[in-house]
CSV table of C-alpha atoms and ligand atoms in Angstrom, one decimal:
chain,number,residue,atom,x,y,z
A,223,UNK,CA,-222.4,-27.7,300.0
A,224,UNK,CA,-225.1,-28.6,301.7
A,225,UNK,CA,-227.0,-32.1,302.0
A,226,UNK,CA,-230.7,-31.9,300.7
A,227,UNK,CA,-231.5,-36.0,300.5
A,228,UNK,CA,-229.2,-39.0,301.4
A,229,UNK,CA,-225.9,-38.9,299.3
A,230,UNK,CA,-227.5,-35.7,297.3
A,231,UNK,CA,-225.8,-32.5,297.5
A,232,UNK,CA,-226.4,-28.6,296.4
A,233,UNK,CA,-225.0,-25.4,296.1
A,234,UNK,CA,-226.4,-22.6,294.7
A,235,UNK,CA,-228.6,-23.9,291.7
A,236,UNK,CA,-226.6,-27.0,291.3
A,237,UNK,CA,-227.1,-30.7,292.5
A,238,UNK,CA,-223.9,-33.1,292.9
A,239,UNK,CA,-223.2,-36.7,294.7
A,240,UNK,CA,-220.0,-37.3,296.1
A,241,UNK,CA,-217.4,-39.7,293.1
A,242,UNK,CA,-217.6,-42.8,294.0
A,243,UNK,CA,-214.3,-43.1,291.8
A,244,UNK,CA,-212.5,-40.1,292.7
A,245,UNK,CA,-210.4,-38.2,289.3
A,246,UNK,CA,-212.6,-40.3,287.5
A,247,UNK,CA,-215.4,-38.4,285.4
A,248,UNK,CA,-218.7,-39.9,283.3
A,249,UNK,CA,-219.8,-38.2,281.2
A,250,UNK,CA,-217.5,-34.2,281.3
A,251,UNK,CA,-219.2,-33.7,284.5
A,252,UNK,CA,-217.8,-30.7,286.6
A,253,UNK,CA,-215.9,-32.4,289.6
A,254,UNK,CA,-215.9,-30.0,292.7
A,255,UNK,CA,-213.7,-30.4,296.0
A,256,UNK,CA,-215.3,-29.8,299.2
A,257,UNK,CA,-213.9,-30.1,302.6
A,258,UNK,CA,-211.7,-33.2,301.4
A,259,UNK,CA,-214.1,-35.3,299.1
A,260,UNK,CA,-214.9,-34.9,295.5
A,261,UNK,CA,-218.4,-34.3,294.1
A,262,UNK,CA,-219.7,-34.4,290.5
A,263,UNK,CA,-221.6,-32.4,289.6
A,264,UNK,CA,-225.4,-33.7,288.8
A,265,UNK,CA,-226.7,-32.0,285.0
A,266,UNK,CA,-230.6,-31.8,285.0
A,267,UNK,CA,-230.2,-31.6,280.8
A,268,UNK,CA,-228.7,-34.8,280.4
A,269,UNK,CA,-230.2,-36.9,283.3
A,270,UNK,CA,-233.9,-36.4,284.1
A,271,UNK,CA,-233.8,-38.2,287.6
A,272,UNK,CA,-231.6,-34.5,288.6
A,273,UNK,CA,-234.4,-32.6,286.8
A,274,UNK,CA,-237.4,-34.1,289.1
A,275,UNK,CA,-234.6,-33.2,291.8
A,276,UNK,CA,-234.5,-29.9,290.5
A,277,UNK,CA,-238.0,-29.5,290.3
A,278,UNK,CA,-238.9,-30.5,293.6
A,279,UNK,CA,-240.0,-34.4,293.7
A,280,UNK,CA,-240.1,-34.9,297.3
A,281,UNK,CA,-239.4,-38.6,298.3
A,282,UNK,CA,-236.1,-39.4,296.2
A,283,UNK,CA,-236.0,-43.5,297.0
A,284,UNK,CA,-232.5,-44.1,296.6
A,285,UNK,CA,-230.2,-44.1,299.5
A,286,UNK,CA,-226.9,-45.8,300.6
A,287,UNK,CA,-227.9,-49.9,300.3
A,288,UNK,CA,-230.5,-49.4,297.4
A,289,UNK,CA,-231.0,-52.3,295.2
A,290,UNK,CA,-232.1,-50.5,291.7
A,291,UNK,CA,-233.2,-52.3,288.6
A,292,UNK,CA,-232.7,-49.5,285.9
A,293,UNK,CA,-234.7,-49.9,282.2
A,294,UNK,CA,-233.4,-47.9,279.7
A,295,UNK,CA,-229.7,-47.2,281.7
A,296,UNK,CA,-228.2,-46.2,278.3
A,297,UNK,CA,-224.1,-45.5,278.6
A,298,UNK,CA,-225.1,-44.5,282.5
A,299,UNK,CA,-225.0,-41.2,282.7
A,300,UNK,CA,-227.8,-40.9,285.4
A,301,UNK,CA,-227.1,-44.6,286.7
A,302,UNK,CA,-224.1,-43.2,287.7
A,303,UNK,CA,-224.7,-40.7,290.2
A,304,UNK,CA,-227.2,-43.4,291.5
A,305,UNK,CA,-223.8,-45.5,291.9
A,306,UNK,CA,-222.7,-42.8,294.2
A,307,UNK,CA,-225.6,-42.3,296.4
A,308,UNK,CA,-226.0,-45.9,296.3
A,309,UNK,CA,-222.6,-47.5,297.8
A,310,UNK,CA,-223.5,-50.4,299.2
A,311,UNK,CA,-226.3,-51.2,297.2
A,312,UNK,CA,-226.5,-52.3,293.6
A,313,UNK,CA,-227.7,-51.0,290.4
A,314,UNK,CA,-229.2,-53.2,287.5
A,315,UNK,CA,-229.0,-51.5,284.3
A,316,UNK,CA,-230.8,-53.0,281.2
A,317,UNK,CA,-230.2,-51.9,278.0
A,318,UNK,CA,-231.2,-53.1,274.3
A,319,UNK,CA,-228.7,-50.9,272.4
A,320,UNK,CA,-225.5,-52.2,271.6
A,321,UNK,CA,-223.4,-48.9,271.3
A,322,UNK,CA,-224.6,-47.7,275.0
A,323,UNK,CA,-223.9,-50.4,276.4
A,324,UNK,CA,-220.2,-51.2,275.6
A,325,UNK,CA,-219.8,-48.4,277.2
A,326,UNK,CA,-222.0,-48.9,280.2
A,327,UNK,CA,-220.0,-51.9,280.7
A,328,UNK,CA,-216.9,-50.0,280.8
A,329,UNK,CA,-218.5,-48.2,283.4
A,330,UNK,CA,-219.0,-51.5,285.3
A,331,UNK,CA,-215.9,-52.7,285.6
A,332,UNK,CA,-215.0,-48.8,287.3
A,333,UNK,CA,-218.5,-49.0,289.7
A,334,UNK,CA,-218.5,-52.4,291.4
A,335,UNK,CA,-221.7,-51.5,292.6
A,336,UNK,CA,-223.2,-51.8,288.8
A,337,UNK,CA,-224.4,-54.9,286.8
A,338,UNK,CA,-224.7,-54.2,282.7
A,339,UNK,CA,-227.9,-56.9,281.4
A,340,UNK,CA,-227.6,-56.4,277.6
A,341,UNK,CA,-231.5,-57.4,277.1
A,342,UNK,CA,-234.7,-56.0,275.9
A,343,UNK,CA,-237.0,-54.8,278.5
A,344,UNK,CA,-240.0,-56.2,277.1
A,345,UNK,CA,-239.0,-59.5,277.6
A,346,UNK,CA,-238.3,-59.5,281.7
A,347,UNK,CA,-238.3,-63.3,281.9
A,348,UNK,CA,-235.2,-63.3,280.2
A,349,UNK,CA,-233.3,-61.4,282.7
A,350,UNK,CA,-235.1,-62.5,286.2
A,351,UNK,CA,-232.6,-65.1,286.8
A,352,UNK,CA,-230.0,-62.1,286.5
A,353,UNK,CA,-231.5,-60.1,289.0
A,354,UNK,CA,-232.0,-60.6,292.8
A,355,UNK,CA,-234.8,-58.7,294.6
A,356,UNK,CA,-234.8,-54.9,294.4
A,357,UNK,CA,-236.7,-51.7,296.0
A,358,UNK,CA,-237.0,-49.3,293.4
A,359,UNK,CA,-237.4,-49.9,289.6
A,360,UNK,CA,-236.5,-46.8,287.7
A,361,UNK,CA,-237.5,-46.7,283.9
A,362,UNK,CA,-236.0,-44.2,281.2
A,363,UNK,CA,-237.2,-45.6,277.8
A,364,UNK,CA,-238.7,-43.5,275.1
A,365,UNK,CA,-241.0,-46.3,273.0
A,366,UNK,CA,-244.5,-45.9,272.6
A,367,UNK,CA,-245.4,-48.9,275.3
A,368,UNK,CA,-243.1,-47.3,277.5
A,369,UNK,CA,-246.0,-47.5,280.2
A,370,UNK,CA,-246.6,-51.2,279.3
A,371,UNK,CA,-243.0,-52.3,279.8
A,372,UNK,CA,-242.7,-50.3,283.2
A,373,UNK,CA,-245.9,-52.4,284.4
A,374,UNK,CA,-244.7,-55.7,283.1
A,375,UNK,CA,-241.7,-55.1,284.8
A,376,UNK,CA,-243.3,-53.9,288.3
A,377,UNK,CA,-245.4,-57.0,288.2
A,378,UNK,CA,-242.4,-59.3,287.7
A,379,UNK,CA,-239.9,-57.7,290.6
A,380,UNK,CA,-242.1,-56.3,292.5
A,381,UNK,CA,-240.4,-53.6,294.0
A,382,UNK,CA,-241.9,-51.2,296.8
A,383,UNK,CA,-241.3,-48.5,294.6
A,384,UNK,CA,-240.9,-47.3,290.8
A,385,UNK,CA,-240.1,-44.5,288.8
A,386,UNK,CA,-240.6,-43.9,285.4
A,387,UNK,CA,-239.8,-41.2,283.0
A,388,UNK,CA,-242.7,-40.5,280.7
A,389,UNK,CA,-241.6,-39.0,277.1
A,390,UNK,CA,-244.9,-37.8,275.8
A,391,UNK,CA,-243.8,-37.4,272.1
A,392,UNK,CA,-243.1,-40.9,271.8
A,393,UNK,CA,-246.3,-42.5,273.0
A,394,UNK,CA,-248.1,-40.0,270.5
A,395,UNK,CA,-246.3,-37.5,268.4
A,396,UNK,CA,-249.4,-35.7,267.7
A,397,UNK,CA,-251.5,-35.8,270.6
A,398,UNK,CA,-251.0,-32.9,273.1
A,399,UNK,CA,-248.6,-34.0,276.0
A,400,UNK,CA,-251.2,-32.9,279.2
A,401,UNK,CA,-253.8,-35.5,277.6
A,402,UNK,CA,-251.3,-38.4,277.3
A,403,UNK,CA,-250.2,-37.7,280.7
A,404,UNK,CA,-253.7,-37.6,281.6
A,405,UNK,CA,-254.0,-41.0,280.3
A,406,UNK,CA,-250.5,-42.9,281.7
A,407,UNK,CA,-251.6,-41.7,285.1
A,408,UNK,CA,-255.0,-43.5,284.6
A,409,UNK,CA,-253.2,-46.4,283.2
A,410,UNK,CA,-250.9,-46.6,286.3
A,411,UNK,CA,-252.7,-45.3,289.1
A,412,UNK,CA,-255.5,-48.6,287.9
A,413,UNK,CA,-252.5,-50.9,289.1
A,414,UNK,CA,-250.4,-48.8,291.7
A,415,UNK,CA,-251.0,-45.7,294.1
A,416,UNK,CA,-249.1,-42.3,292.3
A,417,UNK,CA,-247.0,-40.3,294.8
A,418,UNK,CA,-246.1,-37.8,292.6
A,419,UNK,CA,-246.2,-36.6,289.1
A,420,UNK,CA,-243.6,-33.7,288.3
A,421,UNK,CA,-242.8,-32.2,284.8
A,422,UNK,CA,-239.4,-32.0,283.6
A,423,UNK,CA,-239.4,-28.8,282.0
A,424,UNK,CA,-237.4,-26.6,280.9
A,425,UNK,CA,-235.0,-29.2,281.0
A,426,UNK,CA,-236.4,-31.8,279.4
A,427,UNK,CA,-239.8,-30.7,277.3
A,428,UNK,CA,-242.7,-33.2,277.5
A,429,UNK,CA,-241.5,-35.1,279.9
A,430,UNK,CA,-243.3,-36.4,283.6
A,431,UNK,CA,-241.4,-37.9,286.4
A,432,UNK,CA,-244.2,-40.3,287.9
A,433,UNK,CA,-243.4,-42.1,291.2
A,434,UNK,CA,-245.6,-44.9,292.8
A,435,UNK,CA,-245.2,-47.0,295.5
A,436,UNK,CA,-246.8,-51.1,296.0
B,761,SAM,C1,-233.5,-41.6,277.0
B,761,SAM,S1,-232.3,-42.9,276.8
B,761,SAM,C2,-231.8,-43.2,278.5
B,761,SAM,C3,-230.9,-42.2,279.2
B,761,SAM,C4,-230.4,-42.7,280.5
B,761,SAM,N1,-231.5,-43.2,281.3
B,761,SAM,C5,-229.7,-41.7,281.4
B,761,SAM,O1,-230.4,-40.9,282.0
B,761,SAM,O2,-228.5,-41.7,281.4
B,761,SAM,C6,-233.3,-44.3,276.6
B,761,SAM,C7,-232.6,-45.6,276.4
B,761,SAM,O3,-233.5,-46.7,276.4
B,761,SAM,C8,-233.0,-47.7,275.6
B,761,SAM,N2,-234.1,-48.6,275.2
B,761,SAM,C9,-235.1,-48.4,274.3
B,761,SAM,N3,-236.0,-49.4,274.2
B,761,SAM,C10,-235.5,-50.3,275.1
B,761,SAM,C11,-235.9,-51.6,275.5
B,761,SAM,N4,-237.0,-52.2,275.0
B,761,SAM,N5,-235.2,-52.3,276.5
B,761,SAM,C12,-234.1,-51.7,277.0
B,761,SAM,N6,-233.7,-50.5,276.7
B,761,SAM,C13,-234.3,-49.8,275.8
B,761,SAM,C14,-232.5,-46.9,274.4
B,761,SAM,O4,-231.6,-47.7,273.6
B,761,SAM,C15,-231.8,-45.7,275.1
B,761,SAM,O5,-230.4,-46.0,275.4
């Protein structure tokens, strides 16, 4: 097992962060003992943070006392392993769906180091009050103003750095995915300076991992 980035692991092909709640799995991860501590094992086909790993992104912004506001966090698959690397730090995870986030909260009261804000991320003035200030915001939300809601957001918190995961299809089903890429990096890089644009594939098709930083 050998350290690649703070509280990130590999071995062979495979990522992993150590379990933060040891015996305890998310989401039928593979749980792996090494030299006395427990790691889980990091899937690049169900969380696209560990694809961008995978594929090389080379400034991964999340570290021990990270304070993360996550858009899109789902039932926390990939906020999760964040909650690992992340231990004293905290992890905001917003999510509009009711279903994912029953379980999310679930999650919650497992990770202290996670707060579940049932909202819609559209509307960040309704959950400002909620959140104190963070470093990175990290967006996974397949709508077609997925760009607009990750620049609303940047603008409100202000973080030094954001993530977000683009899903071409859903900004425009027809439209070939390198020409709507083309376009969200204009969008963005108008407002902030891109560090990196990586591609998902093959594990998740039509997808771009952009970083910037303020
Ligand atoms: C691709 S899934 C996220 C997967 C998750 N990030 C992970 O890696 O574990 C996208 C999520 O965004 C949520 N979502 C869509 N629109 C939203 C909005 N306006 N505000 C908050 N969450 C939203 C969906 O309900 C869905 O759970």
């Amino acid at each position: 097992m050998k350290k690649i980035a703070e509280g990130i692991f590999k071995e062979g092909k495979r990522i992993f962060t150590e379990n933060l709640t040891p015996g305890k799995k998310v989401y039928n991860e593979k749980l792996v003992r090494y030299k006395g501590k427990e790691y889980r094992s990091w899937n690049p086909y169900r969380s696209k943070m560990a694809a961008a790993i995978l594929n090389g992104i080379k400034e991964i912004p999340i570290g021990k006392k990270s304070r993360i506001l996550y858009l899109g966090v789902a039932n926390g698959t990939t906020a999760s392993h964040f909650s690992d690397i992340a231990t004293e730090g905290i992890i905001y995870g917003v999510e509009i769906a009711f279903k994912p986030m029953k379980k999310f909260i679930k999650l919650c009261e497992e990770r202290k180091n996670m707060v579940p804000i049932f909202a819609d991320a559209n509307k960040p003035e309704l959950y400002e009050a909620m959140v104190e200030e963070v470093d990175l915001l990290y967006q996974d939300i397949a709508q077609k103003n997925q760009v607009e809601i990750f620049l609303k957001n940047m603008e409100k918190f202000q973080p030094d750095k954001g993530i977000i995961m683009v899903k071409a299809r859903s900004i425009n089903i027809a439209m070939e995915p390198k020409k709507i890429f083309e376009r969200v990096r204009k969008e963005i890089g108008r407002k902030y300076e891109i560090k990196e644009a990586i591609k998902l594939s093959p594990y998740a098709r039509d997808h771009i991992a952009i970083s910037v930083e303020i």
